[in-house]
GROMACS .gro file of N, CA, C and O in nm:
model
  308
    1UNK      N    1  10.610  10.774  10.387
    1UNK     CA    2  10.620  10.810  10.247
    1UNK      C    3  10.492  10.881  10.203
    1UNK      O    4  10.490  10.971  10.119
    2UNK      N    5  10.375  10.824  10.273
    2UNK     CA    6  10.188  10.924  10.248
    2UNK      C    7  10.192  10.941  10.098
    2UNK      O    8  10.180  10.852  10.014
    3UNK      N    9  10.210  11.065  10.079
    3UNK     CA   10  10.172  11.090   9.938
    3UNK      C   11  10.298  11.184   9.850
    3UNK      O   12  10.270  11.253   9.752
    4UNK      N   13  10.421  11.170   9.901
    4UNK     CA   14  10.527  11.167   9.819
    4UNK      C   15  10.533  11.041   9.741
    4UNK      O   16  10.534  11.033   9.619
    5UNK      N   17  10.536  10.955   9.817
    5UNK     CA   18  10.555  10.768   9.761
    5UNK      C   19  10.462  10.792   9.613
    5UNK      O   20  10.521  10.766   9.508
    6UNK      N   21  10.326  10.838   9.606
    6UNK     CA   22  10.293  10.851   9.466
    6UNK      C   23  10.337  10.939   9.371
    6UNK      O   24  10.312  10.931   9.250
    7UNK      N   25  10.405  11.026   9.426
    7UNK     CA   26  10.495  11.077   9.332
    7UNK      C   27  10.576  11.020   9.208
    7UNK      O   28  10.588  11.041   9.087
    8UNK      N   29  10.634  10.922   9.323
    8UNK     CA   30  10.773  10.888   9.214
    8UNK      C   31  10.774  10.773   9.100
    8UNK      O   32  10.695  10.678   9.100
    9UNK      N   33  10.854  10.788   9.020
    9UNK     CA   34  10.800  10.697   8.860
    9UNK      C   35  10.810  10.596   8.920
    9UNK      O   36  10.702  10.537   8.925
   10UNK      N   37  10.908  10.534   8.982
   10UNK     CA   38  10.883  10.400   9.006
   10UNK      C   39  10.807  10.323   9.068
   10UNK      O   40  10.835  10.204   9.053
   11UNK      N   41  10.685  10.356   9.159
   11UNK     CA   42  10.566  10.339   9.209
   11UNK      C   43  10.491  10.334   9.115
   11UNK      O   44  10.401  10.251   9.122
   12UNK      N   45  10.500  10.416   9.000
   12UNK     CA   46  10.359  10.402   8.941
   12UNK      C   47  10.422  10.287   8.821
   12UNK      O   48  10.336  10.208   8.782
   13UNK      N   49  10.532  10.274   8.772
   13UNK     CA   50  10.611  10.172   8.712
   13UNK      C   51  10.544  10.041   8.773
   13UNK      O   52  10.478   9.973   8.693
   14UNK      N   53  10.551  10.005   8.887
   14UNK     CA   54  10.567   9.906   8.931
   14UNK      C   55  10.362   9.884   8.957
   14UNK      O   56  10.297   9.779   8.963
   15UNK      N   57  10.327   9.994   8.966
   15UNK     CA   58  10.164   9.976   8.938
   15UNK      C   59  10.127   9.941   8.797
   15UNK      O   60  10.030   9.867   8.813
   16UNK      N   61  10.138   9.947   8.729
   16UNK     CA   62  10.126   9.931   8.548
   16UNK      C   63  10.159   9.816   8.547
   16UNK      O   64  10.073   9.733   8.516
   17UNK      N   65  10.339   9.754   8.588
   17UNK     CA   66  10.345   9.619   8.562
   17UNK      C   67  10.240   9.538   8.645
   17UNK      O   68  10.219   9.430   8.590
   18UNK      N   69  10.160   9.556   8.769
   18UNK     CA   70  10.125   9.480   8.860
   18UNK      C   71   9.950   9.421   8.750
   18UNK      O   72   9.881   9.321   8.730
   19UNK      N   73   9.960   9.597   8.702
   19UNK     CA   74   9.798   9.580   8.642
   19UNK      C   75   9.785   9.505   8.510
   19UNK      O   76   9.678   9.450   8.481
   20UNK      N   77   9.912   9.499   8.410
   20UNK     CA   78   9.915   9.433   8.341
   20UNK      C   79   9.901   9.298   8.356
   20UNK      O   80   9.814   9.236   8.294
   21UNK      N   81  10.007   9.225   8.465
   21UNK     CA   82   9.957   9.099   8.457
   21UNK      C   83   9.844   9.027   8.507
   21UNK      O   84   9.819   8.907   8.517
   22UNK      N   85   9.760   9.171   8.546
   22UNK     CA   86   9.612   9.094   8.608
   22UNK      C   87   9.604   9.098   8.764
   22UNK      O   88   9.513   9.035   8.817
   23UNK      N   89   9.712   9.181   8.857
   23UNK     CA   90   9.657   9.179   8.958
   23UNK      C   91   9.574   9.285   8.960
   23UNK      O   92   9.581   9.388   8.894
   24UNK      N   93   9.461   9.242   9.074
   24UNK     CA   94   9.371   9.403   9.103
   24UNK      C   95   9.392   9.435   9.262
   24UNK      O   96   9.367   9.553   9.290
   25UNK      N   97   9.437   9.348   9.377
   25UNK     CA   98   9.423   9.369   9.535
   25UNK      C   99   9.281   9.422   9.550
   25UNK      O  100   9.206   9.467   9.464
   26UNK      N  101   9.264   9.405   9.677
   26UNK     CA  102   9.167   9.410   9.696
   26UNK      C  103   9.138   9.555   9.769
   26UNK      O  104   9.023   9.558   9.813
   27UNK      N  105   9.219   9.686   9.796
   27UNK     CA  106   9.213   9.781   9.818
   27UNK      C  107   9.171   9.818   9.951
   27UNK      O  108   9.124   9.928   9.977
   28UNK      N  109   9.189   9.716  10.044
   28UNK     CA  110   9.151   9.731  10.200
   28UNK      C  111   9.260   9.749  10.258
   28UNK      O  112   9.367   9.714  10.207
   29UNK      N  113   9.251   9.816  10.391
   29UNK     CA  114   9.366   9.812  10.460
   29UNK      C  115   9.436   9.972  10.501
   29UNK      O  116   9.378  10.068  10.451
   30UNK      N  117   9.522   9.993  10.563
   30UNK     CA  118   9.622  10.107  10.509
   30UNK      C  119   9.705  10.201  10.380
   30UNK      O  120   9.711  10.321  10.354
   31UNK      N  121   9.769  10.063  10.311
   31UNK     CA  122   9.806  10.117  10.224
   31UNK      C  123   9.942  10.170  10.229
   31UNK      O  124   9.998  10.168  10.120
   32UNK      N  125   9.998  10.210  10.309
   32UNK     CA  126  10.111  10.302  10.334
   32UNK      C  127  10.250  10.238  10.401
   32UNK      O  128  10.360  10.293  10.400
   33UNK      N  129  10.218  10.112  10.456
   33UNK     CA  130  10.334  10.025  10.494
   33UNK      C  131  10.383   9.957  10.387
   33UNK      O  132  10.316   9.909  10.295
   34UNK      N  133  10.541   9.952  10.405
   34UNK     CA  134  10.620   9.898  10.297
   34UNK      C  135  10.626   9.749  10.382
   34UNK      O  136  10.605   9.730  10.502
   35UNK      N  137  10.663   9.652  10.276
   35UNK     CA  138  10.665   9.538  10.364
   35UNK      C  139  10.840   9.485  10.329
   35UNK      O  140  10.930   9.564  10.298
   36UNK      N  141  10.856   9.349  10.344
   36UNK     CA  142  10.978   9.284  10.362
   36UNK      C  143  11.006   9.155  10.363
   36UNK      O  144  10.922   9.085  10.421
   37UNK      N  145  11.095   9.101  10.318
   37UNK     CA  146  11.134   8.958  10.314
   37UNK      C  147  11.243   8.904  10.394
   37UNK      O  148  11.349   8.966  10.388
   38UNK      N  149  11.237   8.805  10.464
   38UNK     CA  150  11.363   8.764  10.585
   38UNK      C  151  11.391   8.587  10.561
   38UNK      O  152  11.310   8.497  10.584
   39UNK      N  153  11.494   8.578  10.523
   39UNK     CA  154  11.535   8.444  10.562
   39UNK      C  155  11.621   8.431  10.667
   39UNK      O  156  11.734   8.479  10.660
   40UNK      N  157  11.588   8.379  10.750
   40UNK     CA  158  11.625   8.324  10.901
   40UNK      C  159  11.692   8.214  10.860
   40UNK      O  160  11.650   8.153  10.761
   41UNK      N  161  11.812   8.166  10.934
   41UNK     CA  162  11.888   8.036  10.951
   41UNK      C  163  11.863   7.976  11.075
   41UNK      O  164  11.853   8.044  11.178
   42UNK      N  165  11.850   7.844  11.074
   42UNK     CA  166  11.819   7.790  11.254
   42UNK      C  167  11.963   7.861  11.310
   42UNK      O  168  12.055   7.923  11.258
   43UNK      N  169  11.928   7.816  11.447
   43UNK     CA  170  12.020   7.821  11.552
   43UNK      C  171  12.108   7.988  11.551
   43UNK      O  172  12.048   8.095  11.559
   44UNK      N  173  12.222   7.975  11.543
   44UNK     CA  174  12.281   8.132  11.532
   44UNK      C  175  12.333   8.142  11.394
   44UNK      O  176  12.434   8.208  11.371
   45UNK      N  177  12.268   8.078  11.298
   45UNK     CA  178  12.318   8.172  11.152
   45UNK      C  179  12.266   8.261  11.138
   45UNK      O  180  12.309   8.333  11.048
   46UNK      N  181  12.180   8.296  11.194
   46UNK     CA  182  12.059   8.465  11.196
   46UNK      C  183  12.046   8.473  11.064
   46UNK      O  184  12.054   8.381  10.984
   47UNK      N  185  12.016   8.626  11.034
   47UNK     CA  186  11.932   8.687  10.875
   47UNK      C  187  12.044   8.630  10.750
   47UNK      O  188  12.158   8.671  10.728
   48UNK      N  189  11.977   8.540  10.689
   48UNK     CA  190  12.069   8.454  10.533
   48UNK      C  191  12.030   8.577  10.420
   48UNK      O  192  12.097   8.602  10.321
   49UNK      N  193  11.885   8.657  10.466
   49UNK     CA  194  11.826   8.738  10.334
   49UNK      C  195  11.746   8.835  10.389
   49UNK      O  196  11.643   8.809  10.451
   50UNK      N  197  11.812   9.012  10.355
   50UNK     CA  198  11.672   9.099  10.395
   50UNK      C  199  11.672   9.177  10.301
   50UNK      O  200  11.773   9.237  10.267
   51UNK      N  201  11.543   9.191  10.233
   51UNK     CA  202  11.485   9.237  10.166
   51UNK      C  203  11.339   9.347  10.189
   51UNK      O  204  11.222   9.310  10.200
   52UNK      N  205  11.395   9.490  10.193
   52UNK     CA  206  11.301   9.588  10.264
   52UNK      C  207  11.262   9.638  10.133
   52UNK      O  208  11.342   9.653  10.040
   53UNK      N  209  11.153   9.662  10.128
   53UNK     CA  210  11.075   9.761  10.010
   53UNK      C  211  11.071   9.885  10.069
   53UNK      O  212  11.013   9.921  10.172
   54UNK      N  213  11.173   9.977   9.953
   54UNK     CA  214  11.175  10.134   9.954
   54UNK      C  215  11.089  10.177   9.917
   54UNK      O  216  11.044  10.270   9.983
   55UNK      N  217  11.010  10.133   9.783
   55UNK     CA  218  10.915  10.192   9.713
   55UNK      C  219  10.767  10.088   9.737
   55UNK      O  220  10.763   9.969   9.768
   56UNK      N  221  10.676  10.163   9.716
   56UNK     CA  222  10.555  10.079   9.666
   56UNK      C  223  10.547   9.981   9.555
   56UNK      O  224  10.550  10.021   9.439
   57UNK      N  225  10.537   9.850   9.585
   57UNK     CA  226  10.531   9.728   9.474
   57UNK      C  227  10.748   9.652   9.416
   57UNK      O  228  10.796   9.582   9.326
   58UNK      N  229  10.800   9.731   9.540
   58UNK     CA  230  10.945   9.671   9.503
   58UNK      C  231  10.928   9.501   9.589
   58UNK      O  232  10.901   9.456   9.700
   59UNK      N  233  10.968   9.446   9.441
   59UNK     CA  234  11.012   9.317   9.464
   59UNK      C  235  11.104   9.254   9.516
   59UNK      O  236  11.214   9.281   9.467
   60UNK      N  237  11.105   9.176   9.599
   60UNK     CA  238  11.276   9.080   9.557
   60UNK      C  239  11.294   8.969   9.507
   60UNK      O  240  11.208   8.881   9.498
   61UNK      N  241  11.398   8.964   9.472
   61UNK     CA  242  11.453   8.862   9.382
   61UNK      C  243  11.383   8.705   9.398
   61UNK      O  244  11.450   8.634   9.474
   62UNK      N  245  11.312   8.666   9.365
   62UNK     CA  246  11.317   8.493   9.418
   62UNK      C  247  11.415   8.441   9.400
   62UNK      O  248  11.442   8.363   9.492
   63UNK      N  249  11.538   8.447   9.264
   63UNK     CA  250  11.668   8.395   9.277
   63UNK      C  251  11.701   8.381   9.426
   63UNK      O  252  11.725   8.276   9.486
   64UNK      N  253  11.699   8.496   9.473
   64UNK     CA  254  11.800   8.586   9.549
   64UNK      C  255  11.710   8.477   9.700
   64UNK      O  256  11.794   8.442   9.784
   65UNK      N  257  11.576   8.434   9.730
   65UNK     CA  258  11.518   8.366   9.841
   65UNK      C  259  11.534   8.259   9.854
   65UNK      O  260  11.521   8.195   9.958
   66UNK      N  261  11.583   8.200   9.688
   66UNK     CA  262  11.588   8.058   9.668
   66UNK      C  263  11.764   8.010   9.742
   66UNK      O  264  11.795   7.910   9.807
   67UNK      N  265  11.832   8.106   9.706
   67UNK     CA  266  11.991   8.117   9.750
   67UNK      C  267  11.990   8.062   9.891
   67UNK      O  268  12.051   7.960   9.924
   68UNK      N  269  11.905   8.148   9.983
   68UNK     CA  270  11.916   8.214  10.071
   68UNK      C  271  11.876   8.094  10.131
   68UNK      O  272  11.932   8.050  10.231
   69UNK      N  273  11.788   8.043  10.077
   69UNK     CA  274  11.729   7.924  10.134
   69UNK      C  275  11.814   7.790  10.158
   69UNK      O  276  11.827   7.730  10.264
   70UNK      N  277  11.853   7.768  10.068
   70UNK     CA  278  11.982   7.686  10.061
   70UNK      C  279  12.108   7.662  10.144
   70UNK      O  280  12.182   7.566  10.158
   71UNK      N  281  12.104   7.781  10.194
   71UNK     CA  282  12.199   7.834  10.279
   71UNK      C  283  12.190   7.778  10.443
   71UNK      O  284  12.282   7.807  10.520
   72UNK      N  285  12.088   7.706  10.484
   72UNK     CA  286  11.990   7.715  10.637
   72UNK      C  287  12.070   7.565  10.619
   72UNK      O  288  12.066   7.481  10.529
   73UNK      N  289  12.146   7.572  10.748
   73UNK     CA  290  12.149   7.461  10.785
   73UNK      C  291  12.086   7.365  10.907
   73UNK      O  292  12.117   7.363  11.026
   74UNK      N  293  12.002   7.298  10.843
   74UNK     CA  294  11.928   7.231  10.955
   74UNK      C  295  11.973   7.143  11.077
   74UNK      O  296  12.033   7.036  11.067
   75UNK      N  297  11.922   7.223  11.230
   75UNK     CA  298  12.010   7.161  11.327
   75UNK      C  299  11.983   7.045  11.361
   75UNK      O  300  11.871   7.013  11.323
   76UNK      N  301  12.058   6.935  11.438
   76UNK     CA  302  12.034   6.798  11.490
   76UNK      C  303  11.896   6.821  11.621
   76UNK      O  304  11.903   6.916  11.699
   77UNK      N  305  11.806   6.743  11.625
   77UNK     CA  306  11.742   6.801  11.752
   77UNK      C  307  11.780   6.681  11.872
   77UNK      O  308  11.743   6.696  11.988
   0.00000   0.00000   0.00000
């Protein structure tokens, strides 16, 4: 994404809300990797939740992790 990704409104949307509530990061690093959220189920229920960030600062749902979570059924060992 390099420097299209700052292009678009919703990157800088999602920078404004971040700065409002007081985050600052600490500005080390790359910068340029989007990251992701995975809820795994034991055994073979595989991915319950994936959540890939398109943009810079896209969230997901905690509803949506808390669900997901719920969902794992824990095996006998």
């Amino acid at each position: 994404m390099m420097m299209s990704g700052f292009l678009r409104f919703g990157v800088w949307q999602n920078f404004f809300r971040a700065w409002k509530s007081g985050y600052s990061g600490n500005l080390e690093g790359e910068g340029f990797t989007l990251g992701g959220v995975y809820v795994i189920g034991a055994g073979r229920q595989g991915v319950l939740l994936e959540h890939r960030e398109k943009e810079f600062g896209d969230k997901v749902s905690l509803l949506s992790v808390l669900e997901a979570a719920e969902k794992i059924n824990p095996q006998a060992s």
